[in-house]
Short mmCIF file of C-alpha atoms and ligand atoms in Angstrom, two decimals:
data_model
loop_
_atom_site.label_atom_id
_atom_site.label_comp_id
_atom_site.label_asym_id
_atom_site.label_seq_id
_atom_site.Cartn_x
_atom_site.Cartn_y
_atom_site.Cartn_z
CA MET A 1 -0.09 0.11 0.02
CA LYS A 2 1.48 3.38 -0.96
CA GLU A 3 0.90 6.27 2.03
CA LEU A 4 -1.11 8.83 1.28
CA LEU A 5 1.04 11.97 2.07
CA TYR A 6 -1.83 14.78 1.43
CA GLU A 7 -4.56 15.03 -0.84
CA GLY A 8 -5.24 17.85 -3.08
CA LYS A 9 -7.70 19.40 -5.59
CA ALA A 10 -5.97 18.23 -8.58
CA LYS A 11 -3.51 15.68 -7.32
CA LYS A 12 -2.77 12.99 -4.54
CA VAL A 13 0.75 13.00 -2.94
CA PHE A 14 2.27 9.49 -2.12
CA CYS A 15 5.47 8.62 -0.70
CA THR A 16 7.62 5.77 -2.18
CA ASP A 17 10.61 4.04 -0.07
CA LYS A 18 12.95 7.31 -0.73
CA PRO A 19 12.48 9.83 1.62
CA GLU A 20 13.33 12.27 -0.86
CA GLU A 21 11.66 11.04 -4.03
CA LEU A 22 6.99 11.29 -3.87
CA LEU A 23 5.04 10.03 -6.32
CA LEU A 24 2.24 12.07 -7.47
CA GLU A 25 -0.84 11.30 -9.02
CA TYR A 26 -3.33 13.05 -11.12
CA LYS A 27 -6.79 12.95 -10.79
CA ASP A 28 -9.53 13.35 -12.73
CA ASP A 29 -11.06 16.19 -10.92
CA ALA A 30 -11.18 19.77 -12.44
CA THR A 31 -11.62 23.02 -9.96
CA ALA A 32 -12.07 26.42 -10.35
CA PHE A 33 -13.02 29.81 -8.18
CA ASN A 34 -10.95 27.70 -5.22
CA GLY A 35 -12.80 24.40 -5.00
CA LYS A 36 -15.97 25.92 -5.62
CA LYS A 37 -16.71 25.00 -9.01
CA LYS A 38 -16.14 21.48 -9.46
CA GLU A 39 -16.07 18.30 -11.28
CA ALA A 40 -14.44 15.07 -12.70
CA PHE A 41 -13.93 14.46 -16.24
CA ARG A 42 -12.72 10.92 -17.30
CA GLY A 43 -9.63 10.49 -18.62
CA LYS A 44 -8.47 14.14 -17.42
CA GLY A 45 -6.03 12.82 -14.41
CA GLU A 46 -3.91 10.60 -17.40
CA LEU A 47 -3.76 13.86 -20.11
CA ASN A 48 -2.69 15.86 -17.48
CA ASN A 49 -0.31 13.39 -16.07
CA LYS A 50 1.12 13.09 -19.92
CA ILE A 51 1.14 16.72 -20.72
CA SER A 52 3.05 17.92 -17.60
CA SER A 53 5.31 15.31 -18.00
CA LYS A 54 6.20 16.11 -21.51
CA ILE A 55 6.54 19.69 -20.42
CA PHE A 56 8.79 18.68 -17.51
CA THR A 57 10.71 16.78 -19.63
CA LEU A 58 11.18 20.03 -22.24
CA LEU A 59 12.54 22.10 -19.70
CA GLU A 60 14.96 20.00 -18.32
CA ALA A 61 16.19 19.40 -21.72
CA LYS A 62 16.57 23.39 -22.30
CA GLY A 63 18.65 23.15 -19.11
CA THR A 64 15.61 24.56 -16.67
CA PRO A 65 15.42 21.45 -13.43
CA THR A 66 12.46 20.59 -12.46
CA HIS A 67 10.96 17.92 -9.74
CA PHE A 68 10.07 15.78 -12.44
CA LEU A 69 11.66 12.26 -12.32
CA LYS A 70 9.70 9.58 -14.62
CA GLU A 71 6.62 8.84 -15.11
CA LEU A 72 5.43 5.62 -13.41
CA SER A 73 2.04 4.81 -15.11
CA ASP A 74 -0.82 6.36 -17.03
CA THR A 75 -2.20 8.71 -14.20
CA GLU A 76 1.40 8.55 -11.75
CA GLN A 77 4.65 10.49 -12.27
CA LEU A 78 7.84 10.44 -9.61
CA VAL A 79 9.28 13.59 -8.63
CA THR A 80 11.50 14.84 -6.30
CA ARG A 81 10.09 15.40 -2.90
CA THR A 82 10.81 19.56 -2.32
CA SER A 83 9.37 21.59 0.71
CA ILE A 84 6.89 23.79 -1.14
CA ILE A 85 7.06 27.62 -0.73
CA PRO A 86 3.48 29.19 0.14
CA LEU A 87 3.21 31.09 -2.94
CA GLU A 88 1.81 31.09 -6.09
CA VAL A 89 3.96 32.70 -8.30
CA VAL A 90 2.05 34.00 -11.90
CA VAL A 91 3.70 34.83 -15.18
CA ARG A 92 1.49 36.81 -17.97
CA ASN A 93 2.44 37.80 -20.71
CA LYS A 94 -1.31 39.01 -22.14
CA ALA A 95 -3.79 40.48 -19.61
CA ALA A 96 -7.22 37.93 -18.84
CA GLY A 97 -8.63 36.50 -16.25
CA SER A 98 -8.37 37.28 -12.00
CA LEU A 99 -6.18 40.43 -14.14
CA VAL A 100 -8.52 41.89 -15.73
CA ARG A 101 -11.41 41.49 -12.71
CA ARG A 102 -9.60 42.99 -10.11
CA LEU A 103 -7.96 46.25 -12.26
CA GLY A 104 -9.55 46.83 -15.05
CA ILE A 105 -6.48 46.02 -17.55
CA GLU A 106 -8.25 45.17 -20.66
CA ASP A 107 -8.40 41.72 -21.86
CA GLY A 108 -5.92 40.49 -24.01
CA MET A 109 -3.08 43.87 -23.37
CA SER A 110 0.05 42.59 -24.39
CA LEU A 111 2.25 42.86 -20.97
CA HIS A 112 6.32 43.57 -21.65
CA PRO A 113 8.46 42.05 -19.98
CA PRO A 114 5.86 39.69 -18.51
CA LEU A 115 4.38 40.16 -15.23
CA ILE A 116 4.82 38.55 -12.76
CA GLU A 117 2.22 38.11 -9.69
CA LEU A 118 2.40 36.64 -5.93
CA PHE A 119 -0.27 34.95 -4.72
CA TYR A 120 -0.60 33.33 -1.35
CA LYS A 121 -0.97 29.71 -1.46
CA ASN A 122 -3.88 29.71 1.20
CA ASP A 123 -7.11 28.41 -0.16
CA ASP A 124 -8.64 29.25 3.55
CA LEU A 125 -7.90 33.13 2.50
CA ASP A 126 -8.80 32.32 -1.14
CA ASP A 127 -5.36 32.57 -2.19
CA PRO A 128 -5.24 36.59 -2.02
CA LEU A 129 -2.14 38.71 -4.10
CA ILE A 130 0.70 40.32 -2.33
CA ASN A 131 4.09 41.54 -2.81
CA ASP A 132 7.34 41.53 -2.27
CA ARG A 133 7.54 42.26 1.35
CA HIS A 134 4.47 40.27 2.07
CA ALA A 135 5.88 37.49 0.63
CA LEU A 136 9.15 37.64 2.45
CA LEU A 137 6.65 37.84 5.43
CA LEU A 138 4.02 34.95 4.96
CA ALA A 139 5.88 32.83 2.55
CA GLU A 140 9.26 32.27 4.88
CA VAL A 141 11.52 32.92 1.37
CA THR A 142 14.64 35.43 1.86
CA HIS A 143 14.77 38.68 -0.65
CA LYS A 144 17.26 36.52 -2.32
CA GLU A 145 15.18 33.32 -2.59
CA LEU A 146 12.66 35.41 -3.94
CA MET A 147 14.80 37.23 -6.67
CA THR A 148 15.81 33.56 -7.74
CA ILE A 149 12.20 32.44 -8.47
CA LYS A 150 11.11 35.86 -9.79
CA GLU A 151 14.40 34.78 -12.67
CA LYS A 152 13.47 31.01 -13.20
CA ALA A 153 9.83 31.69 -13.08
CA LEU A 154 10.48 33.81 -16.26
CA LYS A 155 13.42 31.85 -17.72
CA VAL A 156 10.29 28.80 -17.66
CA ASN A 157 8.41 31.58 -19.54
CA ASP A 158 10.69 31.76 -22.18
CA VAL A 159 10.62 27.89 -22.67
CA LEU A 160 7.22 27.66 -22.70
CA LEU A 161 6.70 30.43 -25.55
CA GLU A 162 8.79 28.59 -27.30
CA ILE A 163 7.49 25.15 -26.59
CA PHE A 164 4.05 26.39 -27.48
CA GLU A 165 5.23 28.36 -30.13
CA ASP A 166 5.90 24.70 -32.20
CA CYS A 167 2.37 23.59 -31.53
CA ASP A 168 0.90 26.66 -32.51
CA LEU A 169 -0.60 27.98 -29.34
CA SER A 170 0.15 31.29 -27.52
CA LEU A 171 0.83 31.85 -23.91
CA VAL A 172 -1.53 34.11 -22.23
CA ASP A 173 -0.86 32.74 -18.78
CA PHE A 174 0.60 30.25 -15.88
CA LYS A 175 1.22 29.63 -12.30
CA LEU A 176 4.30 27.72 -10.91
CA GLU A 177 5.05 26.38 -7.57
CA PHE A 178 8.31 26.29 -6.13
CA GLY A 179 9.72 24.06 -3.39
CA ARG A 180 12.79 24.06 -1.49
CA THR A 181 15.03 20.38 -1.73
CA GLU A 182 16.90 18.65 1.36
CA GLY A 183 20.27 20.75 -0.01
CA GLY A 184 17.87 23.86 -0.04
CA ASP A 185 18.03 24.65 -3.91
CA LEU A 186 15.00 26.29 -5.10
CA LEU A 187 13.37 23.38 -7.77
CA LEU A 188 10.22 23.85 -9.68
CA SER A 189 7.92 21.87 -8.57
CA ASP A 190 3.52 20.71 -8.92
CA GLU A 191 2.53 21.01 -12.27
CA VAL A 192 2.80 22.45 -16.00
CA SER A 193 -1.00 21.82 -17.48
CA PRO A 194 -3.59 23.26 -18.96
CA ASP A 195 -4.92 23.54 -15.81
CA THR A 196 -2.23 25.73 -14.76
CA CYS A 197 -1.77 27.27 -17.90
CA ARG A 198 -3.76 30.30 -20.38
CA LEU A 199 -3.52 28.81 -24.30
CA ARG A 200 -5.22 30.27 -26.85
CA ASP A 201 -5.24 28.68 -30.44
CA LYS A 202 -2.80 31.08 -32.61
CA GLN A 203 -4.89 30.79 -36.09
CA THR A 204 -8.55 30.86 -33.92
CA GLY A 205 -7.82 32.36 -30.81
CA ALA A 206 -9.59 29.60 -29.03
CA LYS A 207 -9.39 29.20 -25.42
CA MET A 208 -7.21 25.50 -24.85
CA ASP A 209 -7.12 24.96 -21.25
CA LYS A 210 -8.78 25.18 -17.93
CA ASP A 211 -11.27 28.09 -18.97
CA VAL A 212 -13.70 25.90 -21.27
CA PHE A 213 -14.43 24.97 -18.02
CA ARG A 214 -14.36 27.54 -15.56
CA GLU A 215 -16.70 29.33 -18.05
CA GLY A 216 -18.09 26.31 -18.99
CA THR A 217 -17.82 27.07 -22.91
CA GLY A 218 -16.59 23.23 -24.34
CA GLU A 219 -15.85 19.72 -23.45
CA LEU A 220 -12.89 19.71 -21.75
CA VAL A 221 -11.47 16.33 -22.39
CA PRO A 222 -10.85 16.85 -25.90
CA VAL A 223 -9.28 19.99 -25.25
CA TYR A 224 -6.85 18.77 -22.95
CA GLU A 225 -6.35 15.88 -25.46
CA ASN A 226 -5.43 18.53 -28.60
CA ILE A 227 -3.00 19.69 -26.08
CA LEU A 228 -1.34 16.41 -25.75
CA GLN A 229 -1.54 15.71 -29.41
CA ARG A 230 0.07 19.31 -30.40
CA LEU A 231 3.08 18.24 -27.90
CA GLU A 232 3.86 14.98 -28.79
CA GLY A 233 3.66 16.24 -32.76
CA ALA A 234 5.81 19.03 -32.37
CA THR A 235 8.32 17.29 -30.07
CA CYS A 236 8.50 14.71 -32.89
CA ALA A 237 9.10 17.06 -35.41
CA LYS A 238 11.96 18.30 -34.19
CA MET B 1 -18.35 82.29 -6.45
CA LYS B 2 -15.69 79.57 -5.28
CA GLU B 3 -15.42 77.26 -8.62
CA LEU B 4 -15.64 73.76 -7.39
CA LEU B 5 -13.43 71.93 -9.63
CA TYR B 6 -14.11 68.19 -7.56
CA GLU B 7 -15.97 66.82 -4.55
CA GLY B 8 -14.52 63.82 -3.30
CA LYS B 9 -16.03 61.53 -0.22
CA ALA B 10 -14.43 63.63 2.54
CA LYS B 11 -13.31 66.95 0.56
CA LYS B 12 -13.74 69.50 -1.87
CA VAL B 13 -11.65 70.78 -3.93
CA PHE B 14 -12.34 74.44 -5.81
CA CYS B 15 -10.35 76.61 -7.95
CA THR B 16 -8.22 79.77 -6.94
CA ASP B 17 -7.49 83.00 -8.68
CA LYS B 18 -4.14 81.19 -8.92
CA PRO B 19 -3.88 78.28 -11.14
CA GLU B 20 -1.32 76.71 -9.26
CA GLU B 21 -3.49 77.02 -5.93
CA LEU B 22 -6.02 75.00 -4.50
CA LEU B 23 -8.84 75.62 -1.91
CA LEU B 24 -9.51 72.40 -0.20
CA GLU B 25 -12.85 72.11 1.95
CA TYR B 26 -12.93 69.14 4.67
CA LYS B 27 -16.37 68.27 4.63
CA ASP B 28 -18.65 66.76 8.45
CA ASP B 29 -18.93 63.61 5.72
CA ALA B 30 -17.22 60.49 7.36
CA THR B 31 -16.89 57.09 4.73
CA ALA B 32 -16.29 53.77 5.34
CA PHE B 33 -15.75 50.80 3.59
CA ASN B 34 -15.39 52.98 0.02
CA GLY B 35 -18.26 55.10 0.91
CA LYS B 36 -20.96 51.72 1.69
CA LYS B 37 -21.07 53.50 5.10
CA LYS B 38 -21.43 57.00 5.79
CA GLU B 39 -22.51 59.35 8.46
CA ALA B 40 -22.33 63.26 8.68
CA PHE B 41 -20.64 64.80 12.44
CA ARG B 42 -20.70 68.19 13.04
CA GLY B 43 -17.42 69.63 13.94
CA LYS B 44 -15.81 67.10 11.88
CA GLY B 45 -14.90 69.00 8.75
CA GLU B 46 -13.07 71.24 10.83
CA LEU B 47 -11.52 69.26 13.35
CA ASN B 48 -9.59 67.35 10.03
CA ASN B 49 -8.69 70.00 8.87
CA LYS B 50 -7.01 72.00 11.85
CA ILE B 51 -5.51 68.11 12.50
CA SER B 52 -3.94 67.79 8.60
CA SER B 53 -3.02 71.60 8.78
CA LYS B 54 -0.75 71.50 11.86
CA ILE B 55 0.38 68.13 10.68
CA PHE B 56 1.51 69.42 7.74
CA THR B 57 3.00 72.54 9.41
CA LEU B 58 5.09 69.97 11.78
CA LEU B 59 6.28 67.83 8.90
CA GLU B 60 7.42 71.30 6.93
CA ALA B 61 9.24 72.05 10.12
CA LYS B 62 11.18 68.73 9.74
CA GLY B 63 12.13 69.23 6.42
CA THR B 64 9.14 67.13 4.78
CA PRO B 65 7.76 69.22 1.80
CA THR B 66 4.31 69.15 1.46
CA HIS B 67 1.44 70.54 -0.19
CA PHE B 68 -0.24 72.68 2.69
CA LEU B 69 0.06 76.77 2.61
CA LYS B 70 -2.00 77.88 4.47
CA GLU B 71 -5.36 77.86 7.14
CA LEU B 72 -7.87 79.89 5.27
CA SER B 73 -10.57 79.08 7.55
CA ASP B 74 -11.98 76.68 10.28
CA THR B 75 -12.73 74.46 7.52
CA GLU B 76 -10.95 75.48 4.81
CA GLN B 77 -7.01 75.16 3.40
CA LEU B 78 -4.94 76.46 0.86
CA VAL B 79 -2.89 73.86 -1.02
CA THR B 80 -0.19 73.66 -3.89
CA ARG B 81 -2.49 71.81 -6.62
CA THR B 82 -0.80 69.08 -7.74
CA SER B 83 -1.93 66.09 -10.06
CA ILE B 84 -2.68 63.56 -8.37
CA ILE B 85 -0.88 60.29 -8.35
CA PRO B 86 -3.95 57.56 -8.58
CA LEU B 87 -2.29 55.08 -5.64
CA GLU B 88 -3.09 54.73 -2.11
CA VAL B 89 0.53 54.56 -0.26
CA VAL B 90 -0.07 52.83 3.18
CA VAL B 91 2.52 52.83 5.55
CA ARG B 92 2.06 49.67 8.44
CA ASN B 93 3.87 50.07 11.90
CA LYS B 94 1.88 47.03 13.00
CA ALA B 95 -0.36 44.71 11.18
CA ALA B 96 -3.71 45.69 11.60
CA GLY B 97 -7.14 46.18 9.49
CA SER B 98 -7.20 44.70 6.11
CA LEU B 99 -3.76 43.11 6.49
CA VAL B 100 -5.56 41.31 9.08
CA ARG B 101 -7.97 40.40 7.26
CA ARG B 102 -6.95 39.36 3.64
CA LEU B 103 -3.76 37.78 5.13
CA GLY B 104 -4.39 36.24 8.47
CA ILE B 105 -1.46 38.15 9.49
CA GLU B 106 -1.46 38.42 13.79
CA ASP B 107 -3.06 41.87 14.57
CA GLY B 108 -0.75 43.73 16.29
CA MET B 109 2.03 42.13 14.42
CA SER B 110 5.12 44.65 14.53
CA LEU B 111 6.54 45.18 11.17
CA HIS B 112 9.86 46.19 11.00
CA PRO B 113 11.23 47.71 8.71
CA PRO B 114 7.70 49.31 8.53
CA LEU B 115 5.45 47.52 5.59
CA ILE B 116 4.52 49.79 2.39
CA GLU B 117 1.59 48.87 0.51
CA LEU B 118 0.26 50.27 -2.94
CA PHE B 119 -3.31 50.37 -3.24
CA TYR B 120 -4.84 51.72 -7.00
CA LYS B 121 -7.13 54.52 -5.91
CA ASN B 122 -10.15 53.25 -7.92
CA ASP B 123 -13.45 53.22 -6.35
CA ASP B 124 -15.69 51.49 -8.83
CA LEU B 125 -12.26 48.98 -8.36
CA ASP B 126 -12.56 48.99 -4.30
CA ASP B 127 -9.16 50.23 -4.87
CA PRO B 128 -7.55 47.01 -5.01
CA LEU B 129 -4.00 46.23 -3.88
CA ILE B 130 -1.34 46.07 -6.67
CA ASN B 131 2.52 45.25 -6.41
CA ASP B 132 5.04 47.81 -8.10
CA ARG B 133 4.77 46.42 -11.61
CA HIS B 134 0.61 47.28 -11.60
CA ALA B 135 1.90 50.79 -10.11
CA LEU B 136 3.97 51.32 -13.38
CA LEU B 137 1.26 50.19 -15.31
CA LEU B 138 -1.78 51.70 -13.85
CA ALA B 139 -0.96 54.65 -12.33
CA GLU B 140 1.38 55.95 -14.83
CA VAL B 141 4.61 56.54 -12.63
CA THR B 142 8.17 55.55 -13.89
CA HIS B 143 10.06 53.45 -11.48
CA LYS B 144 12.10 55.75 -10.24
CA GLU B 145 9.28 57.80 -8.91
CA LEU B 146 7.81 54.81 -7.60
CA MET B 147 11.06 54.37 -5.17
CA THR B 148 11.10 58.07 -4.47
CA ILE B 149 7.24 57.97 -3.19
CA LYS B 150 8.48 54.86 -0.92
CA GLU B 151 11.34 56.60 0.04
CA LYS B 152 8.87 59.64 1.28
CA ALA B 153 6.49 57.72 2.37
CA LEU B 154 9.16 56.11 5.17
CA LYS B 155 10.58 59.64 5.82
CA VAL B 156 7.20 60.56 7.04
CA ASN B 157 6.71 57.75 8.72
CA ASP B 158 9.09 58.66 10.70
CA VAL B 159 8.50 62.21 11.47
CA LEU B 160 4.52 61.00 12.26
CA LEU B 161 5.76 58.68 14.99
CA GLU B 162 7.68 61.81 16.37
CA ILE B 163 4.73 63.39 16.44
CA PHE B 164 2.54 60.91 17.94
CA GLU B 165 4.63 60.01 19.95
CA ASP B 166 4.68 63.90 21.93
CA CYS B 167 1.33 63.32 21.87
CA ASP B 168 1.47 60.20 24.11
CA LEU B 169 -0.17 58.06 20.90
CA SER B 170 1.28 55.32 18.79
CA LEU B 171 0.53 55.25 14.96
CA VAL B 172 0.13 51.75 13.65
CA ASP B 173 -0.98 52.69 10.06
CA PHE B 174 -1.69 55.38 7.74
CA LYS B 175 -2.33 56.07 3.62
CA LEU B 176 -0.66 58.81 2.19
CA GLU B 177 -1.87 60.59 -1.52
CA PHE B 178 1.09 61.77 -3.70
CA GLY B 179 0.99 64.61 -6.49
CA ARG B 180 2.65 65.58 -9.50
CA THR B 181 3.61 69.53 -9.33
CA GLU B 182 3.60 71.46 -12.29
CA GLY B 183 7.23 71.55 -12.10
CA GLY B 184 7.20 67.69 -11.98
CA ASP B 185 8.08 67.33 -8.78
CA LEU B 186 6.61 64.67 -6.31
CA LEU B 187 4.98 66.65 -3.74
CA LEU B 188 2.76 65.03 -0.32
CA SER B 189 -0.73 65.63 -1.09
CA ASP B 190 -4.36 64.78 0.19
CA GLU B 191 -4.56 64.68 3.88
CA VAL B 192 -3.51 63.36 6.90
CA SER B 193 -5.55 63.41 9.52
CA PRO B 194 -7.13 60.20 12.24
CA ASP B 195 -9.74 59.34 9.03
CA THR B 196 -6.18 58.36 7.64
CA CYS B 197 -4.30 57.16 9.92
CA ARG B 198 -4.88 54.30 12.99
CA LEU B 199 -3.91 56.15 15.94
CA ARG B 200 -4.03 53.91 19.24
CA ASP B 201 -3.50 55.76 22.86
CA LYS B 202 -0.21 54.81 24.46
CA GLN B 203 -1.55 54.36 27.96
CA THR B 204 -4.85 52.54 27.10
CA GLY B 205 -4.35 50.71 23.89
CA ALA B 206 -7.88 52.47 22.44
CA LYS B 207 -8.86 53.87 19.40
CA MET B 208 -7.99 57.07 18.12
CA ASP B 209 -9.03 57.31 15.22
CA LYS B 210 -11.68 56.40 12.37
CA ASP B 211 -12.27 52.77 13.42
CA VAL B 212 -14.49 54.20 16.66
CA PHE B 213 -16.87 55.05 13.39
CA ARG B 214 -15.49 51.92 10.90
CA GLU B 215 -16.39 49.48 14.21
CA GLY B 216 -18.89 51.55 15.47
CA THR B 217 -17.17 51.48 18.86
CA GLY B 218 -16.61 54.85 20.15
CA GLU B 219 -18.44 58.81 19.67
CA LEU B 220 -15.77 60.54 16.64
CA VAL B 221 -16.02 63.77 17.76
CA PRO B 222 -14.88 63.68 21.17
CA VAL B 223 -12.25 61.12 19.83
CA TYR B 224 -11.27 63.61 17.44
CA GLU B 225 -11.06 67.18 19.61
CA ASN B 226 -8.68 64.74 21.38
CA ILE B 227 -6.06 64.18 18.89
CA LEU B 228 -6.82 68.39 18.11
CA GLN B 229 -5.53 68.74 21.70
CA ARG B 230 -2.83 67.00 21.62
CA LEU B 231 -1.50 67.77 19.09
CA GLU B 232 -1.65 71.24 20.20
CA GLY B 233 -0.40 70.73 23.87
CA ALA B 234 2.41 68.96 22.26
CA THR B 235 3.98 71.69 20.17
CA CYS B 236 3.09 73.79 22.71
CA ALA B 237 5.43 72.46 25.47
CA LYS B 238 8.35 72.83 22.85
N1 ADP C 301 7.88 18.05 -5.69
C1 ADP C 301 7.11 18.26 -4.64
N2 ADP C 301 7.50 18.22 -3.54
C2 ADP C 301 5.88 17.84 -2.34
N3 ADP C 301 4.65 18.66 -2.82
C3 ADP C 301 4.91 18.95 -4.10
C4 ADP C 301 5.67 18.69 -4.96
N4 ADP C 301 4.70 19.10 -6.06
C5 ADP C 301 3.91 19.40 -5.75
N5 ADP C 301 3.71 19.24 -4.43
C6 ADP C 301 2.13 19.74 -4.01
O1 ADP C 301 1.45 18.85 -4.00
C7 ADP C 301 -0.14 19.47 -3.74
C8 ADP C 301 -1.30 18.24 -4.45
O2 ADP C 301 -1.50 19.03 -5.45
P1 ADP C 301 -2.60 19.79 -6.06
O3 ADP C 301 -3.70 18.45 -5.96
O4 ADP C 301 -2.45 20.89 -7.12
O5 ADP C 301 -3.35 20.73 -4.93
P2 ADP C 301 -4.05 22.06 -4.59
O6 ADP C 301 -5.33 21.72 -4.14
O7 ADP C 301 -3.17 22.56 -3.28
O8 ADP C 301 -3.76 23.03 -5.80
C9 ADP C 301 0.06 20.54 -3.01
O9 ADP C 301 0.16 20.87 -2.00
C10 ADP C 301 1.29 20.97 -4.26
O10 ADP C 301 2.14 22.28 -4.24
N1 ADP C 302 -2.57 69.07 -3.74
C1 ADP C 302 -4.01 68.58 -4.40
N2 ADP C 302 -3.83 68.95 -5.69
C2 ADP C 302 -5.38 67.85 -6.33
N3 ADP C 302 -6.18 67.66 -5.63
C3 ADP C 302 -5.72 67.51 -4.39
C4 ADP C 302 -4.62 67.89 -3.92
N4 ADP C 302 -5.11 67.31 -2.31
C5 ADP C 302 -5.81 65.74 -2.65
N5 ADP C 302 -6.64 66.07 -3.78
C6 ADP C 302 -7.79 64.97 -4.35
O1 ADP C 302 -9.08 66.12 -3.70
C7 ADP C 302 -10.01 65.20 -4.32
C8 ADP C 302 -10.74 65.42 -2.63
O2 ADP C 302 -9.97 64.53 -1.71
P1 ADP C 302 -11.40 63.48 -0.69
O3 ADP C 302 -12.33 64.18 -0.47
O4 ADP C 302 -10.38 62.88 0.26
O5 ADP C 302 -11.92 62.08 -2.28
P2 ADP C 302 -11.81 60.67 -1.83
O6 ADP C 302 -12.69 60.17 -2.25
O7 ADP C 302 -11.50 60.35 -3.36
O8 ADP C 302 -10.93 60.05 -0.86
C9 ADP C 302 -8.78 63.79 -3.88
O9 ADP C 302 -9.54 63.06 -5.50
C10 ADP C 302 -7.68 63.96 -3.60
O10 ADP C 302 -6.82 63.28 -4.43
MG1 MG C 303 -2.48 22.82 -7.22
MG1 MG C 304 -9.77 60.72 0.84
#
């Protein structure tokens, strides 16, 4: 029996025989608005496991270390255990979603350089937006670590922009989580998937991510399948 | 007839014969929660005009330039006209109010160095908290101006801490607004009063500011009268 360490909204976290490694099991659940909207989609866990594995592999290949070690099954992956820093690090290339609602910025406005936002990862407080000083107070990171996190996030953005460009997808924004390894290094953790990225088809502008579920405007599973196909096609073509 | 330029929640702004000067008339209205709670208190306008004039005079005397020029009547003051930067610059010496509610930080926690927060001054959006990059996007300030604003805000904090210390009051937090003069300089504008500062009696810990109205826990006018008396007493004693 695998020992369940923690069950989140999208993944279950299990111990392995090695203390420095964890098993992540991707669930079929989709949630939005901090869990207020919730539904299960058969096949979503498998799709996100495969998409996330693919993207982490590509990130590694392009020199960006991640927690990803290997795919273990359709819905499971092996990762380096980290102590998660309770920050949601959002990188935005274009204005969308909460940025538009909160600040009245025009939907789709280009953001150069990309805009980084920090949210305090705390479901009870509804993941509030915070500034750098709040992050030092709440997330127990040093100023230097925070700067490293932002640099890494921008580097990830550069690589993701390239990856999705090859898939004819435009990357509007995404959310990252970083964790601290045993050795004290900051390592990209959690997932990179259509649950955590806003993607648009470059030709039609169609939304190709969890927004179809958030906004109830389309079928989630076919969209995620399409993303996986594009990622597989793009990497085969190289 | 004075020409009314703008009527805000707490003050009316009138033109004068000089284009570079404005007349501010302090109103009796008290508002809280972005105007959702509202009540008029006879005498409040006069008290805030006098308190704000006193504090601006003390700030000037301690080398901190402000928009204040002179008191014109019980409720009116003459100020340098500025183009207001739509930022509410909040400086916190101790955690209180929205910081506690939003981020779950313990009420009363000491903040060293003082915590600066920026809010986008926009009633329709409920003055949302923003980060530095948002400020550059929304408030049309340069990075350099933003750094100057923060420095000035900390300098004002140092002087206010001294002023209120002499009044046996502890300064929990306060909100500032800065404006740009014709010449392009940043100048402390708006008001500094118990409407915009959180003050506690050093002996009893009693709230001595708009919180008595916000929270409905006391009489506003006597509290503001007490603040003015203490300010007058403290400056006479010198
Ligand atoms: N490498 C890792 N080591 C430890 N925890 C991780 C790692 N990667 C992700 N996690 C954590 O796994 C948990 C489960 O993920 P998820 O279901 O997305 O949770 P949530 O409901 O918080 O979004 C989250 O708390 C996430 O931060
Ligand atoms: N020196 C100044 N020059 C121009 N406008 C000013 C100056 N000082 C304050 N103001 C503006 O006067 C207006 C009236 O003040 P107030 O009643 O407090 O407004 P609000 O309802 O926005 O809080 C505000 O928009 C404030 O920013
Ligand atoms: Mg998650
Ligand atoms: Mg005001």
